[in-house]
């Protein structure tokens, strides 16, 4: 599926700051066997360096089997791809290390800094009487007069057809939030910072990274004129066999934080207000960066189609917080 570029607001980080970030990352970049594509615009290459700079604190104290930025690491995968067109990305920041941090059982703790859902998000609706009702994962959530709660549950079809704005509201209603782009990548690479959730090198079929194309089955006749929102949000798309899989259906598609399906199955929205989803979906986990480095930046925060999903993050609770120990 091709996500064509769109034009959005100017980058919130100036090119001057981007250049400084690039210089700060020179020591890392010099060790990379693959640099960002030479044909990418300078501002796109600088953006890659900003992403690496944001990522670095996550592994500052980690003892890794592979040297940072060497082949097989997430830094190497990020540096190997730069978009052909510039689009703003707000990477976010990693929170502080919290002494004695802990997370809810449906979430995993990442480097004592943040919690992340173990599974791709699904929804239930909170009704006025306080009970909850199931929500179809095959349609866009109604935007007015409904309250949706995000869930992290094994063995269910995750919610597709959802925008970042809708996903953010569902996370908020559950006491969580969308992950910052940098948080998502740090979580995906596991404690070793690998390029794939399960290790340094891609292996076919460990994650749901191949399958059927519903657009060619149901909408081939409109492909030449270009698919619009009606075709891209057709509820049949994700009900076709070989499309979206249940959460946790690929047991090897996990990292050592015990977080599943971060590569493949559905794209996952992040908190970038400019619109960024990461990890790829079942038909593409390498076109816009490989594995944990994959991200699409060409759609707005309100965009949705059959391939867009999400998962939530949260700040961890800490026993030490109540003692004011930092």
PDB file of C-alpha atoms in Angstrom, residues 16-265:
ATOM      1  CA  UNK A  16      19.763  25.284  12.584  1.00  0.00           C
ATOM      2  CA  UNK A  17      18.842  23.098  15.551  1.00  0.00           C
ATOM      3  CA  UNK A  18      18.674  20.122  13.224  1.00  0.00           C
ATOM      4  CA  UNK A  19      22.227  20.841  12.120  1.00  0.00           C
ATOM      5  CA  UNK A  20      23.394  21.005  15.724  1.00  0.00           C
ATOM      6  CA  UNK A  21      21.695  17.690  16.396  1.00  0.00           C
ATOM      7  CA  UNK A  22      23.445  16.208  13.398  1.00  0.00           C
ATOM      8  CA  UNK A  23      26.804  17.342  14.741  1.00  0.00           C
ATOM      9  CA  UNK A  24      26.022  15.909  18.159  1.00  0.00           C
ATOM     10  CA  UNK A  25      25.360  12.556  16.508  1.00  0.00           C
ATOM     11  CA  UNK A  26      28.534  12.621  14.389  1.00  0.00           C
ATOM     12  CA  UNK A  27      30.251  10.026  16.550  1.00  0.00           C
ATOM     13  CA  UNK A  28      27.373   7.602  16.057  1.00  0.00           C
ATOM     14  CA  UNK A  29      26.918   8.350  12.363  1.00  0.00           C
ATOM     15  CA  UNK A  30      30.580   7.744  11.623  1.00  0.00           C
ATOM     16  CA  UNK A  31      30.172   4.124  12.714  1.00  0.00           C
ATOM     17  CA  UNK A  32      27.217   3.404  10.448  1.00  0.00           C
ATOM     18  CA  UNK A  33      27.845   1.142   7.491  1.00  0.00           C
ATOM     19  CA  UNK A  34      24.753   2.534   5.746  1.00  0.00           C
ATOM     20  CA  UNK A  35      24.112   6.260   5.694  1.00  0.00           C
ATOM     21  CA  UNK A  36      20.760   7.860   4.839  1.00  0.00           C
ATOM     22  CA  UNK A  37      20.132   7.810   1.069  1.00  0.00           C
ATOM     23  CA  UNK A  38      22.322  10.396  -0.618  1.00  0.00           C
ATOM     24  CA  UNK A  39      19.446  11.674  -2.724  1.00  0.00           C
ATOM     25  CA  UNK A  40      17.322  12.642   0.277  1.00  0.00           C
ATOM     26  CA  UNK A  41      17.045  16.402   0.940  1.00  0.00           C
ATOM     27  CA  UNK A  42      19.364  17.771   3.643  1.00  0.00           C
ATOM     28  CA  UNK A  43      16.455  18.512   5.971  1.00  0.00           C
ATOM     29  CA  UNK A  44      15.359  14.867   5.740  1.00  0.00           C
ATOM     30  CA  UNK A  45      18.842  13.643   6.569  1.00  0.00           C
ATOM     31  CA  UNK A  46      18.974  16.069   9.494  1.00  0.00           C
ATOM     32  CA  UNK A  47      15.661  14.709  10.687  1.00  0.00           C
ATOM     33  CA  UNK A  48      17.178  11.226  10.843  1.00  0.00           C
ATOM     34  CA  UNK A  49      19.921  12.584  13.086  1.00  0.00           C
ATOM     35  CA  UNK A  50      17.316  14.175  15.367  1.00  0.00           C
ATOM     36  CA  UNK A  51      15.586  10.810  15.654  1.00  0.00           C
ATOM     37  CA  UNK A  52      18.878   9.158  16.633  1.00  0.00           C
ATOM     38  CA  UNK A  53      19.602  11.872  19.176  1.00  0.00           C
ATOM     39  CA  UNK A  54      16.192  11.344  20.797  1.00  0.00           C
ATOM     40  CA  UNK A  55      16.758   7.584  20.894  1.00  0.00           C
ATOM     41  CA  UNK A  56      20.230   7.633  22.467  1.00  0.00           C
ATOM     42  CA  UNK A  57      19.258   8.151  26.160  1.00  0.00           C
ATOM     43  CA  UNK A  58      17.189   4.972  26.094  1.00  0.00           C
ATOM     44  CA  UNK A  59      20.278   2.820  25.693  1.00  0.00           C
ATOM     45  CA  UNK A  60      22.759   4.997  27.583  1.00  0.00           C
ATOM     46  CA  UNK A  61      23.123   2.480  30.444  1.00  0.00           C
ATOM     47  CA  UNK A  62      22.226  -0.677  28.540  1.00  0.00           C
ATOM     48  CA  UNK A  63      24.792  -3.459  28.126  1.00  0.00           C
ATOM     49  CA  UNK A  64      24.131  -4.586  24.574  1.00  0.00           C
ATOM     50  CA  UNK A  65      25.398  -7.582  22.648  1.00  0.00           C
ATOM     51  CA  UNK A  66      25.833  -5.458  19.507  1.00  0.00           C
ATOM     52  CA  UNK A  67      27.718  -2.177  19.519  1.00  0.00           C
ATOM     53  CA  UNK A  68      25.361   0.778  19.207  1.00  0.00           C
ATOM     54  CA  UNK A  69      24.677   1.717  15.570  1.00  0.00           C
ATOM     55  CA  UNK A  70      26.304  -1.433  14.171  1.00  0.00           C
ATOM     56  CA  UNK A  71      24.394  -3.589  11.629  1.00  0.00           C
ATOM     57  CA  UNK A  72      21.417  -5.278  13.232  1.00  0.00           C
ATOM     58  CA  UNK A  73      20.712  -2.430  15.662  1.00  0.00           C
ATOM     59  CA  UNK A  74      17.807  -0.033  15.578  1.00  0.00           C
ATOM     60  CA  UNK A  75      20.176   2.918  15.130  1.00  0.00           C
ATOM     61  CA  UNK A  76      21.578   1.308  12.003  1.00  0.00           C
ATOM     62  CA  UNK A  77      18.075   0.638  10.655  1.00  0.00           C
ATOM     63  CA  UNK A  78      16.987   4.225  11.314  1.00  0.00           C
ATOM     64  CA  UNK A  79      20.086   5.694   9.690  1.00  0.00           C
ATOM     65  CA  UNK A  80      19.679   3.519   6.596  1.00  0.00           C
ATOM     66  CA  UNK A  81      16.483   5.283   5.502  1.00  0.00           C
ATOM     67  CA  UNK A  82      15.571   8.922   4.959  1.00  0.00           C
ATOM     68  CA  UNK A  83      12.286  10.022   3.360  1.00  0.00           C
ATOM     69  CA  UNK A  84      12.425  11.520  -0.110  1.00  0.00           C
ATOM     70  CA  UNK A  85      10.202  14.418   0.961  1.00  0.00           C
ATOM     71  CA  UNK A  86      10.401  16.419   4.146  1.00  0.00           C
ATOM     72  CA  UNK A  87       7.535  16.144   6.613  1.00  0.00           C
ATOM     73  CA  UNK A  88       7.524  17.387  10.192  1.00  0.00           C
ATOM     74  CA  UNK A  89       8.039  14.830  12.954  1.00  0.00           C
ATOM     75  CA  UNK A  90       7.962  15.584  16.666  1.00  0.00           C
ATOM     76  CA  UNK A  91       9.977  12.741  18.208  1.00  0.00           C
ATOM     77  CA  UNK A  92       9.009  13.433  21.794  1.00  0.00           C
ATOM     78  CA  UNK A  93      11.291  12.652  24.719  1.00  0.00           C
ATOM     79  CA  UNK A  94      12.011   9.736  26.983  1.00  0.00           C
ATOM     80  CA  UNK A  95      10.913  10.347  30.540  1.00  0.00           C
ATOM     81  CA  UNK A  96      13.224  10.036  33.561  1.00  0.00           C
ATOM     82  CA  UNK A  97      14.174   6.729  35.108  1.00  0.00           C
ATOM     83  CA  UNK A  98      11.765   6.129  37.984  1.00  0.00           C
ATOM     84  CA  UNK A  99      13.004   4.181  41.007  1.00  0.00           C
ATOM     85  CA  UNK A 100      10.956   1.049  41.671  1.00  0.00           C
ATOM     86  CA  UNK A 101       8.799   1.719  38.615  1.00  0.00           C
ATOM     87  CA  UNK A 102       5.962  -0.650  37.788  1.00  0.00           C
ATOM     88  CA  UNK A 103       3.155  -0.914  35.221  1.00  0.00           C
ATOM     89  CA  UNK A 104      -0.340  -2.410  35.003  1.00  0.00           C
ATOM     90  CA  UNK A 105      -0.437  -6.102  34.063  1.00  0.00           C
ATOM     91  CA  UNK A 106      -1.547  -5.341  30.487  1.00  0.00           C
ATOM     92  CA  UNK A 107       1.528  -3.169  29.943  1.00  0.00           C
ATOM     93  CA  UNK A 108       5.293  -3.721  29.907  1.00  0.00           C
ATOM     94  CA  UNK A 109       7.904  -1.574  31.644  1.00  0.00           C
ATOM     95  CA  UNK A 110      10.620  -0.219  29.348  1.00  0.00           C
ATOM     96  CA  UNK A 111      13.936   0.736  30.964  1.00  0.00           C
ATOM     97  CA  UNK A 112      12.085   1.987  34.081  1.00  0.00           C
ATOM     98  CA  UNK A 113      10.985   5.001  31.994  1.00  0.00           C
ATOM     99  CA  UNK A 114       7.533   4.249  30.563  1.00  0.00           C
ATOM    100  CA  UNK A 115       4.864   1.591  30.169  1.00  0.00           C
ATOM    101  CA  UNK A 116       3.616   0.272  26.833  1.00  0.00           C
ATOM    102  CA  UNK A 117       0.692  -1.971  25.924  1.00  0.00           C
ATOM    103  CA  UNK A 118       1.681  -5.585  25.352  1.00  0.00           C
ATOM    104  CA  UNK A 119      -0.770  -5.906  22.461  1.00  0.00           C
ATOM    105  CA  UNK A 120      -2.109  -3.710  19.685  1.00  0.00           C
ATOM    106  CA  UNK A 121      -5.112  -1.711  20.780  1.00  0.00           C
ATOM    107  CA  UNK A 122      -8.720  -2.803  20.622  1.00  0.00           C
ATOM    108  CA  UNK A 123     -11.776  -0.861  21.776  1.00  0.00           C
ATOM    109  CA  UNK A 124     -14.865  -1.176  23.918  1.00  0.00           C
ATOM    110  CA  UNK A 125     -17.491   1.518  24.314  1.00  0.00           C
ATOM    111  CA  UNK A 126     -18.352   2.884  27.747  1.00  0.00           C
ATOM    112  CA  UNK A 127     -22.128   3.250  27.951  1.00  0.00           C
ATOM    113  CA  UNK A 128     -23.981   5.875  30.040  1.00  0.00           C
ATOM    114  CA  UNK A 129     -24.853   3.270  32.689  1.00  0.00           C
ATOM    115  CA  UNK A 130     -21.176   2.496  33.218  1.00  0.00           C
ATOM    116  CA  UNK A 131     -21.154  -0.849  31.438  1.00  0.00           C
ATOM    117  CA  UNK A 132     -19.118  -1.519  28.321  1.00  0.00           C
ATOM    118  CA  UNK A 133     -20.104  -2.829  24.917  1.00  0.00           C
ATOM    119  CA  UNK A 134     -18.012  -4.412  22.146  1.00  0.00           C
ATOM    120  CA  UNK A 135     -16.891  -2.295  19.197  1.00  0.00           C
ATOM    121  CA  UNK A 136     -16.389  -3.573  15.666  1.00  0.00           C
ATOM    122  CA  UNK A 137     -12.682  -3.480  14.704  1.00  0.00           C
ATOM    123  CA  UNK A 138     -13.741  -3.187  11.059  1.00  0.00           C
ATOM    124  CA  UNK A 139     -15.249   0.321  11.092  1.00  0.00           C
ATOM    125  CA  UNK A 140     -14.088   3.794  12.052  1.00  0.00           C
ATOM    126  CA  UNK A 141     -15.212   4.667  15.604  1.00  0.00           C
ATOM    127  CA  UNK A 142     -18.083   7.167  15.662  1.00  0.00           C
ATOM    128  CA  UNK A 143     -16.638  10.519  16.690  1.00  0.00           C
ATOM    129  CA  UNK A 144     -19.618  12.168  18.430  1.00  0.00           C
ATOM    130  CA  UNK A 145     -21.541  10.998  21.470  1.00  0.00           C
ATOM    131  CA  UNK A 146     -19.433   7.929  22.217  1.00  0.00           C
ATOM    132  CA  UNK A 147     -16.687   7.162  24.722  1.00  0.00           C
ATOM    133  CA  UNK A 148     -14.239   4.432  23.715  1.00  0.00           C
ATOM    134  CA  UNK A 149     -11.764   2.720  26.001  1.00  0.00           C
ATOM    135  CA  UNK A 150      -8.493   1.350  24.674  1.00  0.00           C
ATOM    136  CA  UNK A 151      -7.628  -2.215  25.654  1.00  0.00           C
ATOM    137  CA  UNK A 152      -4.475  -4.334  25.466  1.00  0.00           C
ATOM    138  CA  UNK A 153      -5.808  -7.884  25.155  1.00  0.00           C
ATOM    139  CA  UNK A 154      -4.446 -11.082  23.648  1.00  0.00           C
ATOM    140  CA  UNK A 155      -6.406 -13.045  21.067  1.00  0.00           C
ATOM    141  CA  UNK A 156      -8.659 -10.338  19.611  1.00  0.00           C
ATOM    142  CA  UNK A 157      -8.768  -8.514  16.289  1.00  0.00           C
ATOM    143  CA  UNK A 158      -7.104  -5.139  16.933  1.00  0.00           C
ATOM    144  CA  UNK A 159      -8.834  -1.931  15.914  1.00  0.00           C
ATOM    145  CA  UNK A 160      -8.110  -0.765  12.385  1.00  0.00           C
ATOM    146  CA  UNK A 161      -9.729   2.156  10.551  1.00  0.00           C
ATOM    147  CA  UNK A 162      -8.743   4.524  13.355  1.00  0.00           C
ATOM    148  CA  UNK A 163      -7.081   7.949  13.297  1.00  0.00           C
ATOM    149  CA  UNK A 164      -4.401   9.169  15.680  1.00  0.00           C
ATOM    150  CA  UNK A 165      -6.895  11.625  17.172  1.00  0.00           C
ATOM    151  CA  UNK A 166      -9.410   8.848  17.865  1.00  0.00           C
ATOM    152  CA  UNK A 167      -6.722   6.564  19.246  1.00  0.00           C
ATOM    153  CA  UNK A 168      -5.431   9.307  21.544  1.00  0.00           C
ATOM    154  CA  UNK A 169      -8.931   9.825  22.980  1.00  0.00           C
ATOM    155  CA  UNK A 170      -9.357   6.095  23.595  1.00  0.00           C
ATOM    156  CA  UNK A 171      -5.983   5.890  25.344  1.00  0.00           C
ATOM    157  CA  UNK A 172      -6.835   8.936  27.462  1.00  0.00           C
ATOM    158  CA  UNK A 173     -10.192   7.457  28.477  1.00  0.00           C
ATOM    159  CA  UNK A 174      -8.278   4.418  29.753  1.00  0.00           C
ATOM    160  CA  UNK A 175      -5.814   6.492  31.775  1.00  0.00           C
ATOM    161  CA  UNK A 176      -3.076   6.105  29.174  1.00  0.00           C
ATOM    162  CA  UNK A 177      -1.755   8.056  26.184  1.00  0.00           C
ATOM    163  CA  UNK A 178      -0.395   7.490  22.717  1.00  0.00           C
ATOM    164  CA  UNK A 179       3.297   6.623  22.689  1.00  0.00           C
ATOM    165  CA  UNK A 180       5.797   9.254  21.643  1.00  0.00           C
ATOM    166  CA  UNK A 181       7.577   8.194  18.427  1.00  0.00           C
ATOM    167  CA  UNK A 182      10.881   7.762  20.279  1.00  0.00           C
ATOM    168  CA  UNK A 183       9.209   5.703  23.023  1.00  0.00           C
ATOM    169  CA  UNK A 184       7.680   3.414  20.417  1.00  0.00           C
ATOM    170  CA  UNK A 185      11.050   2.742  18.781  1.00  0.00           C
ATOM    171  CA  UNK A 186      12.887   2.157  22.055  1.00  0.00           C
ATOM    172  CA  UNK A 187      10.208  -0.327  23.103  1.00  0.00           C
ATOM    173  CA  UNK A 188      10.209  -2.107  19.739  1.00  0.00           C
ATOM    174  CA  UNK A 189      13.939  -2.829  19.769  1.00  0.00           C
ATOM    175  CA  UNK A 190      13.826  -4.471  23.195  1.00  0.00           C
ATOM    176  CA  UNK A 191      16.559  -4.194  25.792  1.00  0.00           C
ATOM    177  CA  UNK A 192      19.224  -4.956  23.166  1.00  0.00           C
ATOM    178  CA  UNK A 193      18.095  -2.241  20.737  1.00  0.00           C
ATOM    179  CA  UNK A 194      17.728  -4.615  17.808  1.00  0.00           C
ATOM    180  CA  UNK A 195      16.373  -3.700  14.373  1.00  0.00           C
ATOM    181  CA  UNK A 196      13.566  -6.248  14.755  1.00  0.00           C
ATOM    182  CA  UNK A 197      11.549  -7.041  17.891  1.00  0.00           C
ATOM    183  CA  UNK A 198      12.874 -10.610  17.933  1.00  0.00           C
ATOM    184  CA  UNK A 199      16.504  -9.898  17.062  1.00  0.00           C
ATOM    185  CA  UNK A 200      18.945  -8.111  14.764  1.00  0.00           C
ATOM    186  CA  UNK A 201      18.016  -9.715  11.446  1.00  0.00           C
ATOM    187  CA  UNK A 202      14.741 -10.053   9.585  1.00  0.00           C
ATOM    188  CA  UNK A 203      13.191 -13.517   9.446  1.00  0.00           C
ATOM    189  CA  UNK A 204      10.119 -14.123   7.311  1.00  0.00           C
ATOM    190  CA  UNK A 205       6.941 -15.173   9.105  1.00  0.00           C
ATOM    191  CA  UNK A 206       8.079 -14.341  12.642  1.00  0.00           C
ATOM    192  CA  UNK A 207       5.781 -11.328  12.413  1.00  0.00           C
ATOM    193  CA  UNK A 208       2.643 -10.846  10.340  1.00  0.00           C
ATOM    194  CA  UNK A 209       4.479  -9.151   7.474  1.00  0.00           C
ATOM    195  CA  UNK A 210       2.886 -10.846   4.470  1.00  0.00           C
ATOM    196  CA  UNK A 211      -0.657 -11.659   3.423  1.00  0.00           C
ATOM    197  CA  UNK A 212      -3.572 -10.770   1.200  1.00  0.00           C
ATOM    198  CA  UNK A 213      -4.257  -7.371  -0.389  1.00  0.00           C
ATOM    199  CA  UNK A 214      -7.925  -6.481   0.084  1.00  0.00           C
ATOM    200  CA  UNK A 215      -7.575  -3.497  -2.222  1.00  0.00           C
ATOM    201  CA  UNK A 216      -6.721  -5.763  -5.137  1.00  0.00           C
ATOM    202  CA  UNK A 217      -9.539  -8.156  -4.247  1.00  0.00           C
ATOM    203  CA  UNK A 218     -12.344  -5.646  -3.694  1.00  0.00           C
ATOM    204  CA  UNK A 219     -11.207  -2.431  -5.376  1.00  0.00           C
ATOM    205  CA  UNK A 220      -9.063  -3.314  -8.360  1.00  0.00           C
ATOM    206  CA  UNK A 221     -11.510  -1.586 -10.716  1.00  0.00           C
ATOM    207  CA  UNK A 222     -10.893   1.781  -9.023  1.00  0.00           C
ATOM    208  CA  UNK A 223      -7.113   1.441  -8.655  1.00  0.00           C
ATOM    209  CA  UNK A 224      -6.320   3.392 -11.819  1.00  0.00           C
ATOM    210  CA  UNK A 225      -8.271   6.494 -10.789  1.00  0.00           C
ATOM    211  CA  UNK A 226      -6.896   6.234  -7.260  1.00  0.00           C
ATOM    212  CA  UNK A 227      -8.433   4.816  -4.106  1.00  0.00           C
ATOM    213  CA  UNK A 228     -10.389   7.221  -1.949  1.00  0.00           C
ATOM    214  CA  UNK A 229     -11.567   7.074   1.644  1.00  0.00           C
ATOM    215  CA  UNK A 230     -14.586   4.933   0.783  1.00  0.00           C
ATOM    216  CA  UNK A 231     -12.434   2.169  -0.664  1.00  0.00           C
ATOM    217  CA  UNK A 232      -9.678   2.476   1.961  1.00  0.00           C
ATOM    218  CA  UNK A 233     -12.223   2.249   4.798  1.00  0.00           C
ATOM    219  CA  UNK A 234     -14.375  -0.509   3.354  1.00  0.00           C
ATOM    220  CA  UNK A 235     -15.255  -2.797   6.319  1.00  0.00           C
ATOM    221  CA  UNK A 236     -14.669  -5.833   4.119  1.00  0.00           C
ATOM    222  CA  UNK A 237     -10.976  -5.040   3.782  1.00  0.00           C
ATOM    223  CA  UNK A 238      -9.880  -6.444   7.145  1.00  0.00           C
ATOM    224  CA  UNK A 239     -12.371  -9.304   7.109  1.00  0.00           C
ATOM    225  CA  UNK A 240     -10.654 -10.926   4.145  1.00  0.00           C
ATOM    226  CA  UNK A 241      -8.647 -14.013   5.075  1.00  0.00           C
ATOM    227  CA  UNK A 242      -4.934 -13.230   5.165  1.00  0.00           C
ATOM    228  CA  UNK A 243      -5.325  -9.652   6.348  1.00  0.00           C
ATOM    229  CA  UNK A 244      -5.240  -8.493   9.982  1.00  0.00           C
ATOM    230  CA  UNK A 245      -4.473 -11.203  12.556  1.00  0.00           C
ATOM    231  CA  UNK A 246      -5.523 -11.512  16.178  1.00  0.00           C
ATOM    232  CA  UNK A 247      -3.222  -9.991  18.768  1.00  0.00           C
ATOM    233  CA  UNK A 248      -0.443 -12.347  19.807  1.00  0.00           C
ATOM    234  CA  UNK A 249      -1.190 -14.777  16.967  1.00  0.00           C
ATOM    235  CA  UNK A 250       2.491 -14.643  15.969  1.00  0.00           C
ATOM    236  CA  UNK A 251       4.192 -15.755  19.198  1.00  0.00           C
ATOM    237  CA  UNK A 252       7.711 -15.094  17.889  1.00  0.00           C
ATOM    238  CA  UNK A 253       6.867 -11.482  17.044  1.00  0.00           C
ATOM    239  CA  UNK A 254       7.815 -10.116  20.436  1.00  0.00           C
ATOM    240  CA  UNK A 255      10.754  -8.534  22.200  1.00  0.00           C
ATOM    241  CA  UNK A 256      12.224  -9.325  25.590  1.00  0.00           C
ATOM    242  CA  UNK A 257       9.893  -6.789  27.185  1.00  0.00           C
ATOM    243  CA  UNK A 258       7.123  -9.249  26.197  1.00  0.00           C
ATOM    244  CA  UNK A 259       5.514  -6.758  23.805  1.00  0.00           C
ATOM    245  CA  UNK A 260       3.897  -8.319  20.733  1.00  0.00           C
ATOM    246  CA  UNK A 261       3.259  -7.362  17.107  1.00  0.00           C
ATOM    247  CA  UNK A 262       5.205  -4.110  16.990  1.00  0.00           C
ATOM    248  CA  UNK A 263       6.246  -4.964  13.442  1.00  0.00           C
ATOM    249  CA  UNK A 264       3.523  -5.903  10.972  1.00  0.00           C
ATOM    250  CA  UNK A 265      -0.182  -6.635  11.445  1.00  0.00           C
TER     251      UNK A 265
END
